[in-house]
Coordinates of C-alpha atoms and ligand atoms in Angstrom, one line a residue:
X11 CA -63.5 89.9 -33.0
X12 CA -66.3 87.9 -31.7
X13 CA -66.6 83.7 -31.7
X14 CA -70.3 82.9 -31.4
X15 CA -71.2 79.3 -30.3
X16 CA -74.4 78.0 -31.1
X17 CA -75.6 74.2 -31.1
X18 CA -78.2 73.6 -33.6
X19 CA -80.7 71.0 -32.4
X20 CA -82.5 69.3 -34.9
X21 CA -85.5 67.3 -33.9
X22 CA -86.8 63.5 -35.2
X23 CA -89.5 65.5 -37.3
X24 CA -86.6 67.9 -38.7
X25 CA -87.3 71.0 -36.9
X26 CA -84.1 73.0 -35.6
X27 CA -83.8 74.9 -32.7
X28 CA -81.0 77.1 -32.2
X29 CA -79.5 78.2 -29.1
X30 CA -75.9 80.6 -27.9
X31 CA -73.2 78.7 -25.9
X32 CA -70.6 81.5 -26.0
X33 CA -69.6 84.6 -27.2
X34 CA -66.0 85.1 -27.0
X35 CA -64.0 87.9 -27.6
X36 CA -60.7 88.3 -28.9
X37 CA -58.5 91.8 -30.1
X38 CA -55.1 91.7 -31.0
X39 CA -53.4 88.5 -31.7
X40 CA -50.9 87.2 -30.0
X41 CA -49.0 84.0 -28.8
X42 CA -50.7 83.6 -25.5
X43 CA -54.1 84.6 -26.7
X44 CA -54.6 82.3 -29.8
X45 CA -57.7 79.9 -29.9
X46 CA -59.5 78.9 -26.2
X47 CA -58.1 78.8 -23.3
X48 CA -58.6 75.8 -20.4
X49 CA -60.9 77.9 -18.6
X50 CA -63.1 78.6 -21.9
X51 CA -63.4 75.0 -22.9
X52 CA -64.3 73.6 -19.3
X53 CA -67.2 76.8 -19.9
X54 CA -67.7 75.7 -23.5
X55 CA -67.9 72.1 -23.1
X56 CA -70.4 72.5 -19.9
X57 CA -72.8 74.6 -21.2
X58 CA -72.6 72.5 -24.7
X59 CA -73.2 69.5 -22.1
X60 CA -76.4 71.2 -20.8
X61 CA -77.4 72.2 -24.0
X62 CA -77.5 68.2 -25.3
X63 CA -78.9 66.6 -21.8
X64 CA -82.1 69.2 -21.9
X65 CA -82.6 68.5 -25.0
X66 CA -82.6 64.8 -24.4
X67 CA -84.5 64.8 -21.3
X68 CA -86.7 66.7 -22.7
X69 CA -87.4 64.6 -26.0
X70 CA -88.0 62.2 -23.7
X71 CA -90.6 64.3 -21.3
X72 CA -92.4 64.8 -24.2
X73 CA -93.0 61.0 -25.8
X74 CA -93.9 59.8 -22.2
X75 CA -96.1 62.1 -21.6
X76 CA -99.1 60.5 -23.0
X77 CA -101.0 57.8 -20.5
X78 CA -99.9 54.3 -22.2
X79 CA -103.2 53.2 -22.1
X80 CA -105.8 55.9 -23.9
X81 CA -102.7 58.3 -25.1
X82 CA -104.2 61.2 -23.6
X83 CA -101.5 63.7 -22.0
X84 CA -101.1 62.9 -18.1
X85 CA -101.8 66.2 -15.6
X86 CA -98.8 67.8 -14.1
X87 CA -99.1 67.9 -10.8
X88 CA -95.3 69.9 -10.0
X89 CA -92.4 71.1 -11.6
X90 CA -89.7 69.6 -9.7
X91 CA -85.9 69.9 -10.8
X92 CA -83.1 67.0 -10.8
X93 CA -79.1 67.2 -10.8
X94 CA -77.1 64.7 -13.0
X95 CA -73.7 64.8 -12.7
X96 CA -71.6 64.3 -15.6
X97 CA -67.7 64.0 -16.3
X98 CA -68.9 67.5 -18.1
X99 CA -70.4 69.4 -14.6
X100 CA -73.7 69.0 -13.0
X101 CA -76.6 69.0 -14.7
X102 CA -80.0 71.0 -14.1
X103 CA -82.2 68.7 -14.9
X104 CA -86.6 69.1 -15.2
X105 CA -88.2 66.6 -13.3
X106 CA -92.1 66.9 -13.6
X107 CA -94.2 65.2 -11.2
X108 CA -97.0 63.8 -13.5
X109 CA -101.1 62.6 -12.2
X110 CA -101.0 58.6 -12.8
X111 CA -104.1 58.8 -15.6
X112 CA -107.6 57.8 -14.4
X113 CA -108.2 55.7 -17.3
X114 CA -107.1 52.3 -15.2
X115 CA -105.8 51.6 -11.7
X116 CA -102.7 52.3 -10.2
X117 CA -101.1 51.7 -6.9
X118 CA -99.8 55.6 -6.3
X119 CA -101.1 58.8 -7.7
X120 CA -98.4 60.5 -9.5
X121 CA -95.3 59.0 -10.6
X122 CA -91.6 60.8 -11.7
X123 CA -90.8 59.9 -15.2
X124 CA -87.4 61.4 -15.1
X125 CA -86.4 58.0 -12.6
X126 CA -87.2 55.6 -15.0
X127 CA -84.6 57.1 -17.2
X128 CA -82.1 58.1 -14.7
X129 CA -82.5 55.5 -11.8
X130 CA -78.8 56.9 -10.9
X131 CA -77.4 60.5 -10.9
X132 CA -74.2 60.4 -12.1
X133 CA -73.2 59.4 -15.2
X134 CA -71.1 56.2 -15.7
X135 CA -68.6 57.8 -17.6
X136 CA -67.6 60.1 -14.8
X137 CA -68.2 57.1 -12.4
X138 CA -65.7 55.1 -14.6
X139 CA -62.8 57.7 -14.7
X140 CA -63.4 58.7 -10.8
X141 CA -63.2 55.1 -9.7
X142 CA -60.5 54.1 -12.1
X143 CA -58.4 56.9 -10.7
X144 CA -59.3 56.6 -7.2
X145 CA -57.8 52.8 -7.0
X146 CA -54.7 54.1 -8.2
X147 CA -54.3 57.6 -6.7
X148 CA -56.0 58.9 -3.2
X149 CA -59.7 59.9 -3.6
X150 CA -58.2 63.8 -2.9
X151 CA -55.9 63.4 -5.7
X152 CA -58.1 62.0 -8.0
X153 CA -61.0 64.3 -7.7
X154 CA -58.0 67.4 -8.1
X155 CA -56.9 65.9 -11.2
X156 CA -60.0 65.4 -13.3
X157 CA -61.1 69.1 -11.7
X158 CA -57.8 70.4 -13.4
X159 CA -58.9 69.2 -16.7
X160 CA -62.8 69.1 -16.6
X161 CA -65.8 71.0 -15.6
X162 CA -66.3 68.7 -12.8
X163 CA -67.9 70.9 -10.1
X164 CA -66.6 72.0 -6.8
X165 CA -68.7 70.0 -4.4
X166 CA -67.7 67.2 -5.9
X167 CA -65.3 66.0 -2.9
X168 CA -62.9 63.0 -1.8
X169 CA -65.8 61.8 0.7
X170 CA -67.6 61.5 -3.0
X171 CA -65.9 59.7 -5.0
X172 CA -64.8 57.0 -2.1
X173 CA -68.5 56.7 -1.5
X174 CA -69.4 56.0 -5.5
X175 CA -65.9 53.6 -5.4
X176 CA -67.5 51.4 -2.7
X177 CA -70.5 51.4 -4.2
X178 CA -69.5 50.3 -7.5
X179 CA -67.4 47.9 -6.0
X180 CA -70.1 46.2 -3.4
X181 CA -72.5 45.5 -6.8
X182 CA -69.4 44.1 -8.0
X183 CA -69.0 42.2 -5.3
X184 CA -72.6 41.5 -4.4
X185 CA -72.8 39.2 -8.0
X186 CA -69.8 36.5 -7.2
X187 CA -71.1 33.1 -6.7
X188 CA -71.3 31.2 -3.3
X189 CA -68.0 30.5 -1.6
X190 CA -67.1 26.7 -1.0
X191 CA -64.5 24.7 0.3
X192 CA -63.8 22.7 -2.4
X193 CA -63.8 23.6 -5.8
X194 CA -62.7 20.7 -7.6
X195 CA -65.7 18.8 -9.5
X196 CA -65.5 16.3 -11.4
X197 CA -63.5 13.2 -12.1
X198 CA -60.2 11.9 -13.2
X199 CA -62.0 10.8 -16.4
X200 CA -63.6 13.6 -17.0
X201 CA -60.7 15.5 -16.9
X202 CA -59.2 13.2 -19.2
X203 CA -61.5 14.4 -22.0
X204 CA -60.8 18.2 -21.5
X205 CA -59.0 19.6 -24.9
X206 CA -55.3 20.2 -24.0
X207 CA -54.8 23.5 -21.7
X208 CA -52.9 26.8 -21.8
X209 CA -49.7 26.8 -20.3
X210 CA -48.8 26.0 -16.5
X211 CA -50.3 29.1 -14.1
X212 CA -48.1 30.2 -11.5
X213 CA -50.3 31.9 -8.6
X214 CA -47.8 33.6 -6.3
X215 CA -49.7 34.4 -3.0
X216 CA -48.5 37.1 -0.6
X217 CA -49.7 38.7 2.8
X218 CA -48.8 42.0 3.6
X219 CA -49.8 44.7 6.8
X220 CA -52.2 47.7 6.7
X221 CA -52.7 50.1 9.6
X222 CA -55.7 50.2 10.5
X223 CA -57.8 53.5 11.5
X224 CA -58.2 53.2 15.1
X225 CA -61.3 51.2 16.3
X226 CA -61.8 49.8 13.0
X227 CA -60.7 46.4 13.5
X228 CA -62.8 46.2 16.9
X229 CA -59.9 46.0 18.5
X230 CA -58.5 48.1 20.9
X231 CA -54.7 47.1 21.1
X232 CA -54.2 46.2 17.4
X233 CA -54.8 48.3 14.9
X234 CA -53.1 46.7 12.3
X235 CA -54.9 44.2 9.7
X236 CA -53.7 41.5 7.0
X237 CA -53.9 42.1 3.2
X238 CA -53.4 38.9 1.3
X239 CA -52.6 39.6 -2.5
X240 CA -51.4 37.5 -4.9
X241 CA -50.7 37.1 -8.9
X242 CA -51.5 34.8 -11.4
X243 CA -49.3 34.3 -14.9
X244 CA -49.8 32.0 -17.5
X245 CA -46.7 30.9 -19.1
X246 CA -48.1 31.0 -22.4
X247 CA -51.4 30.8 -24.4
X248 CA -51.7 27.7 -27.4
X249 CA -53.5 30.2 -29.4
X250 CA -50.9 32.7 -30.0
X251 CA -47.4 31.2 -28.1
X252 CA -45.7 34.2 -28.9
X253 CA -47.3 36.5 -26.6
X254 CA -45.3 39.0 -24.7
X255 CA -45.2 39.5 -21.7
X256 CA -47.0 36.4 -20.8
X257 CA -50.3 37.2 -19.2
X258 CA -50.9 38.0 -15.4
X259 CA -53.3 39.2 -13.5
X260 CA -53.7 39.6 -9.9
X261 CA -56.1 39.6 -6.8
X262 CA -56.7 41.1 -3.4
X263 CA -58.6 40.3 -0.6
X264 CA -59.0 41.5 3.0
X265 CA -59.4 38.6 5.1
X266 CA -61.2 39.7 8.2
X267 CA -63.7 41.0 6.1
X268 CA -63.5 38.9 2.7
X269 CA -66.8 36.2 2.9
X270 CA -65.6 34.3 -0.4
X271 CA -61.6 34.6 -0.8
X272 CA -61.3 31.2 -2.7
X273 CA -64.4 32.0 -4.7
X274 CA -62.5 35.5 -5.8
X275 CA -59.0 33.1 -6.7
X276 CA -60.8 30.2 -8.6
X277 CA -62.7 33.4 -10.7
X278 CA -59.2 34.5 -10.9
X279 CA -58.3 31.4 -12.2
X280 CA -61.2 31.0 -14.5
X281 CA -60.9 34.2 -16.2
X282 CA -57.6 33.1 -17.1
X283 CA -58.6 30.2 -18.9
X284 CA -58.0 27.4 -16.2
X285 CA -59.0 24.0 -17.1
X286 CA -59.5 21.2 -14.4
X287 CA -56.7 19.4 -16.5
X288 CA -54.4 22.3 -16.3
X289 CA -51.3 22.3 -13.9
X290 CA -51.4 25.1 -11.9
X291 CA -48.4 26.3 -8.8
X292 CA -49.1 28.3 -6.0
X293 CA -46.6 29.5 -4.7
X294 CA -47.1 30.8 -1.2
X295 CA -44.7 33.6 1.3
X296 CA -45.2 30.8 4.3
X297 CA -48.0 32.1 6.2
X298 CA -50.8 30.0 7.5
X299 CA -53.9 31.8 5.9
X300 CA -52.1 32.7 2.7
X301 CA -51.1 28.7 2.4
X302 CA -54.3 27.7 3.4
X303 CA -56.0 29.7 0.8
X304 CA -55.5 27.8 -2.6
X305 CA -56.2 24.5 -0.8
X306 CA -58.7 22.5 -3.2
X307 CA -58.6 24.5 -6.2
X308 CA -57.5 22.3 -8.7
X309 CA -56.7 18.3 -8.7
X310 CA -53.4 19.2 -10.8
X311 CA -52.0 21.6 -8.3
X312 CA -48.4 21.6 -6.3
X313 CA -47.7 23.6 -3.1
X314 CA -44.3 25.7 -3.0
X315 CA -42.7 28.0 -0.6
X316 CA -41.9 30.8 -2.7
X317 CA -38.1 30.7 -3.4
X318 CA -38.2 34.8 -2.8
X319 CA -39.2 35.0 0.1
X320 CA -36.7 32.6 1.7
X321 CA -34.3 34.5 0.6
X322 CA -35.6 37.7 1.5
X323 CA -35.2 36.0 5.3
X324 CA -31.7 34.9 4.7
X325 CA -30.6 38.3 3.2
X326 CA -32.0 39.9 6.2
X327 CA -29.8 37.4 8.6
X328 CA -26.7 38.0 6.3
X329 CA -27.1 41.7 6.3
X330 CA -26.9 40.9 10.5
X331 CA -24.2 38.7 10.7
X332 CA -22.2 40.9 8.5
X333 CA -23.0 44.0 11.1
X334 CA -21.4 41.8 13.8
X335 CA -17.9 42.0 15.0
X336 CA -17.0 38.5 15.0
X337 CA -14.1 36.7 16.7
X338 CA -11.5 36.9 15.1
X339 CA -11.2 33.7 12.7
X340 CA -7.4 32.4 14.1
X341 CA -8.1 28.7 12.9
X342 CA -10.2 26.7 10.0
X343 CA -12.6 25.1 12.5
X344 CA -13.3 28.8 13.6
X345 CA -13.4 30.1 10.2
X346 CA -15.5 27.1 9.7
X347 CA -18.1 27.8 11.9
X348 CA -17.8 31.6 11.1
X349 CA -21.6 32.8 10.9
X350 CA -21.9 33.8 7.5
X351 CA -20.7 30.0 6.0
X352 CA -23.3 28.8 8.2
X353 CA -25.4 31.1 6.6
X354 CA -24.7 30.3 3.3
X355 CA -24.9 26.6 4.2
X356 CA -28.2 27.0 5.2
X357 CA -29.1 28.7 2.0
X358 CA -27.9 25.9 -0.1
X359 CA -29.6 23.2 2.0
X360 CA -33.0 24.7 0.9
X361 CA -31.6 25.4 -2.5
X362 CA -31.7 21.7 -2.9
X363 CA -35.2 21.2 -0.5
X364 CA -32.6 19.9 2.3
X365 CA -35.1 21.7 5.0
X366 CA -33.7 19.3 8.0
X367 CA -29.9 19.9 7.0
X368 CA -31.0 23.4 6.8
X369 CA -32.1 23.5 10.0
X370 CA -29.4 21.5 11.7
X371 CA -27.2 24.7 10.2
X372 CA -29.6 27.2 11.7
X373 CA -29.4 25.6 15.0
X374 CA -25.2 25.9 14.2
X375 CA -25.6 29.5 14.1
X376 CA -28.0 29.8 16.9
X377 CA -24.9 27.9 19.7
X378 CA -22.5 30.5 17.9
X379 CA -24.8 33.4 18.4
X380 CA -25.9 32.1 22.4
X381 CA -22.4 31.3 23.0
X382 CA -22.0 35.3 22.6
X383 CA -22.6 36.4 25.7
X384 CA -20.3 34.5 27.8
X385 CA -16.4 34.6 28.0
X386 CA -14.3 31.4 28.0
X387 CA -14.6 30.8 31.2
X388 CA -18.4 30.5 31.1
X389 CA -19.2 33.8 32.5
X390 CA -21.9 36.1 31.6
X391 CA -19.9 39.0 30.1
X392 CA -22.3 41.2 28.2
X393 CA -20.1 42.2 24.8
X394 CA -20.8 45.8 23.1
X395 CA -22.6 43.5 19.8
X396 CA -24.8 41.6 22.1
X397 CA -28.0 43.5 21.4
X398 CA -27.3 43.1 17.5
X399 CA -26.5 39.8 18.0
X400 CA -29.8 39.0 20.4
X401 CA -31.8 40.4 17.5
X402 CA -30.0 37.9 15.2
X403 CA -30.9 35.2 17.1
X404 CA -34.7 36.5 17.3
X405 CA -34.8 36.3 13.6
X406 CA -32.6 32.9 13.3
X407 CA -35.5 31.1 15.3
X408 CA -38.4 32.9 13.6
X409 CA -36.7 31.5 10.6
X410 CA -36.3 28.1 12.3
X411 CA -39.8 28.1 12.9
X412 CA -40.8 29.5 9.3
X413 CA -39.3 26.2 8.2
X414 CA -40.7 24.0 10.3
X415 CA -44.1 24.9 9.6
X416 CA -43.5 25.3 5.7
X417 CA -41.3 21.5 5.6
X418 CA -43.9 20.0 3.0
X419 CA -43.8 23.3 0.5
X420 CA -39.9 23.7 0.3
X421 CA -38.9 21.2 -2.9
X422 CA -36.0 20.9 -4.5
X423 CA -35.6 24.5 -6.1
X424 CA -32.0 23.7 -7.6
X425 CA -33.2 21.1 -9.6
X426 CA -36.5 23.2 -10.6
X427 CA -34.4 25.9 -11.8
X428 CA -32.4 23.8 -14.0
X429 CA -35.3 22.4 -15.9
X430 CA -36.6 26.0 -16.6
X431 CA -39.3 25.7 -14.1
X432 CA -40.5 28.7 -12.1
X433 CA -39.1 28.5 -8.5
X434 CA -40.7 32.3 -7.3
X435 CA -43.3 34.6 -8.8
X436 CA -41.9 38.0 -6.9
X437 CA -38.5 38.4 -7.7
X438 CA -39.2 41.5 -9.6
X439 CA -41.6 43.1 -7.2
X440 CA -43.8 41.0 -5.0
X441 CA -47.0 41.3 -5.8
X442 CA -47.7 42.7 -2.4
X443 CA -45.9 46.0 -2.5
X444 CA -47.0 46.7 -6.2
X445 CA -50.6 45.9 -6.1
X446 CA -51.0 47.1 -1.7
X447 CA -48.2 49.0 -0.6
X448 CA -48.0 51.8 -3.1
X449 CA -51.9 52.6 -2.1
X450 CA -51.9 52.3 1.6
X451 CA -48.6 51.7 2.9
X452 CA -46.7 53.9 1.9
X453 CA -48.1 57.5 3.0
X454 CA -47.9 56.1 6.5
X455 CA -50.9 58.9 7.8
X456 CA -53.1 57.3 5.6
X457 CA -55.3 54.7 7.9
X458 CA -58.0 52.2 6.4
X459 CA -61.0 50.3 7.5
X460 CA -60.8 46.3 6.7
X461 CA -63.5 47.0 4.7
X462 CA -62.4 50.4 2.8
X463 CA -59.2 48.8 2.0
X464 CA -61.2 45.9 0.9
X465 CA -63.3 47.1 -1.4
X466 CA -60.7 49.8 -2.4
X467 CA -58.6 46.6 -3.6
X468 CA -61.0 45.3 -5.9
X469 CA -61.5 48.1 -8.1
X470 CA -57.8 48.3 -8.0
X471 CA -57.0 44.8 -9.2
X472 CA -59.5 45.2 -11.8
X473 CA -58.0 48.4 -13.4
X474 CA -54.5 47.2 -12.9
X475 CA -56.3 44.1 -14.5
X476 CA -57.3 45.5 -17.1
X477 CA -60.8 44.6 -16.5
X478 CA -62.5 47.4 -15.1
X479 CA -64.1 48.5 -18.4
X480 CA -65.4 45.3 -19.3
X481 CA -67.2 45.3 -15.7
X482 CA -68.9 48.3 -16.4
X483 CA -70.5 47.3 -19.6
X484 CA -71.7 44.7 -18.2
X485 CA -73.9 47.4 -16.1
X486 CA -74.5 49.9 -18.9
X487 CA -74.4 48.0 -21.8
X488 CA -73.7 51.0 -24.4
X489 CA -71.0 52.7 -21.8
X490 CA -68.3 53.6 -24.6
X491 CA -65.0 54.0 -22.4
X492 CA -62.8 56.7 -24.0
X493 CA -59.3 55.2 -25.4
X494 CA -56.6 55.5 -21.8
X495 CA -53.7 57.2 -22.6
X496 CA -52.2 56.5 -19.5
X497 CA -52.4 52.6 -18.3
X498 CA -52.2 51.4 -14.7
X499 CA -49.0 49.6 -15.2
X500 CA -47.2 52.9 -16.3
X501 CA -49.3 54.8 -13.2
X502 CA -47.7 52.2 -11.2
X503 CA -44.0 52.2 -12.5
X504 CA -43.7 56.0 -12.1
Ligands
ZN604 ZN1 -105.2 56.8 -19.7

């Protein structure tokens, strides 16, 4: 048996014009030879693609043809031809170079109508799905993927689709507003005549380490550069309460190479609904630059230390102490001082915002943990623990220090938590490692650029945001983005 494909085109002025896709053949029946198979349809739904775009193009040839000015059909001075790629293969395209007419004056010659139709060469569809991909999966993966499943064509490499990712994502970037300093306008009364906000925003802010390809930082020595990333949930919306899960959405930025990073968090912000009126927390992991970025955002903001990451230190030095052989507890005053109820008295000082009791406990297990390498007598007598207990101590100071420099954002997290307030906005997964790590940490031989991994980021928190489709019809206004089946949240989870 034979299948002919034909696509009919039928013109404006009704005439048809009829034209073979495919003749396939089938004999007997059987299971694995019923209808089309992958192959056929990537064949199929190329040549159908062709079919459509010539006919377009052409249409389109035809009505410009005439000069705009006395209608009379403009001279062709070549025949050139013009690829278009599509998420249905590359397109042959005609592109006529055309005599300007003589009829009135014009600055060149000849001019290329196909350009003001298709001022880029690849369609925004297949941008879209490449991009959207890409931010989630490597650029090798992706392009493997939608090759499995579409008539995408074989040149079409890795090196490609990172190239139309930046791209996309430096227009996107190139229309944010001006960076400032201070981004609070306005005054309290003002403010006071606002209608009554959302919910409270919690912004948790996080910094996190990518390596570096080598050179890229200008560097020699380090080749290692600082992600910030952080998230952003409402607790709830007045317009429908019962929303589940409350709504989040997060942010990235490379600092080295980021021009407006509190420009990018107050959009953030705004895009959630934030009013001047509305209380919003950041929560911050205790660095310097990730502290200092929310600074002036909002006249109803509060500064915390996130709760998760403190503990994140003090399961680290219990996971330590633990590993050490201790002396043996013989009395309560040693049992007492032993270094893991030190520990846990440190945790509970800053469970109730106690940072100076806290440290006065830190500096109890730092005597224990110096008085380790010496006998009774006072004599230096390395022990067999004493590199695992000098590493202790390295992390008990850096802690001490961590502190110290974060005193005004550690509140009283006890009393937080018992009035239902948020005291953390990573227990579940910090935002780092969910929106960073599982793109460029992970494979450790991948290495980045500051500004790859930049760029690379904000494509990524807009598909994970959800935005990414609304971006692009704000390029191509009649971009129609088919319905995803797969979401970035359940790319993410698997
Ligand atoms: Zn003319």
């Amino acid at each position: 048996m034979h299948f002919r494909i034909q696509i009919v085109a039928v013109s404006e002025e009704g005439t048809e014009h009829c034209q073979e896709i495919a003749d396939l053949v089938r004999s007997k029946a059987s299971l694995e030879t019923l209808g089309l198979t992958l192959n056929e349809s990537k064949q199929i739904l190329h040549d159908l693609q062709q079919s459509i775009v010539l006919h377009q193009v052409n249409a389109f040839l035809t009505e410009q043809r005439s000069c705009p000015h006395c209608q009379k059909p403009r001279l062709i001075k070549d025949n050139g031809i013009a690829v278009l790629r599509t998420l249905f293969g590359e397109m042959t395209l005609p592109n006529p170079r055309w005599c300007h007419c003589s009829c009135s004056r014009q600055e060149r010659r000849t001019l290329r109508p196909l350009s003001s139709l298709l001022p880029e060469r690849t369609s925004p569809e297949l941008l879209f799905m490449e991009s959207k991909w890409a931010s989630l999966i490597s650029y090798g993966l992706t392009i493997k993927l939608l090759q499995d499943f579409l008539p995408i064509d074989h040149k079409h490499s890795a090196p490609t689709v990172r190239n139309h990712l930046f791209r996309l994502a430096e227009r996107h970037e190139a229309a944010m507003d001006e960076e400032k300093v201070f981004f609070m306008e306005g005054c309290q009364a003002e403010r006071d005549c606002l209608p009554i906000p959302d919910g409270p925003l919690s912004v948790g802010l996080d910094g996190g380490i990518v390596r570096a390809r080598r050179g890229a930082t200008g560097e020699k020595t380090a080749n290692l550069f600082e992600v910030i990333a952080g998230k952003s949930i409402l607790s709830f919306r007045r317009d429908d309460p019962e929303e589940v899960p409350p709504s989040s959405k997060c942010f990235a930025l490379v600092q080295i190479v980021d021009k407006k990073p509190k420009r990018r968090l107050f959009d953030l912000l705004l895009s959630q609904g934030m009013q001047a009126n509305q209380q919003v927390t950041f929560f911050s992991d205790g660095g310097d630059n990730v502290r200092r970025l929310p600074e002036f955002l909002n006249p109803d903001s509060e500064h915390i230390l996130d709760w998760f990451h403190i503990t994140m230190r003090l399961t680290v030095l219990g996971q330590c102490a633990r590993g050490l052989q201790q002396p043996a507890a013989a009395d309560a005053a040693n049992e007492e001082a032993s270094l893991e109820r030190c520990l846990e008295s440190v945790k509970h000082s800053l469970w109730h915002g106690n940072s100076g009791l806290a440290r006065d406990r830190l500096g109890d297990v730092e005597a224990t943990l110096e008085m380790w390498d010496f006998d009774e007598d006072g004599i230096h007598t390395p022990r067999k623990d004493s590199e695992s207990a000098s590493r202790m101590l390295k992390y008990v100071r850096e802690l001490d220090i961590y502190i110290r420099n974060n005193t005004g954002y550690i509140v009283n997290y006890g009393e937080r938590y018992r009035c239902g307030e948020r005291i953390s906005t990573g227990f579940v997964e910090s935002t780092i490692n969910q929106v960073v790590s599982k793109r460029m940490v992970k494979k450790q031989q991948m290495q980045w650029t500051p500004k790859g991994a930049h760029l690379l980021l904000q494509v990524r928190t807009q598909v994970i945001n959800g935005d990414w489709a609304e971006t692009f019809r704000g390029w191509y206004p009649g971009f129609q983005p088919g319905n995803a089946v797969i979401s970035a949240s359940e790319l993410l989870a698997a």
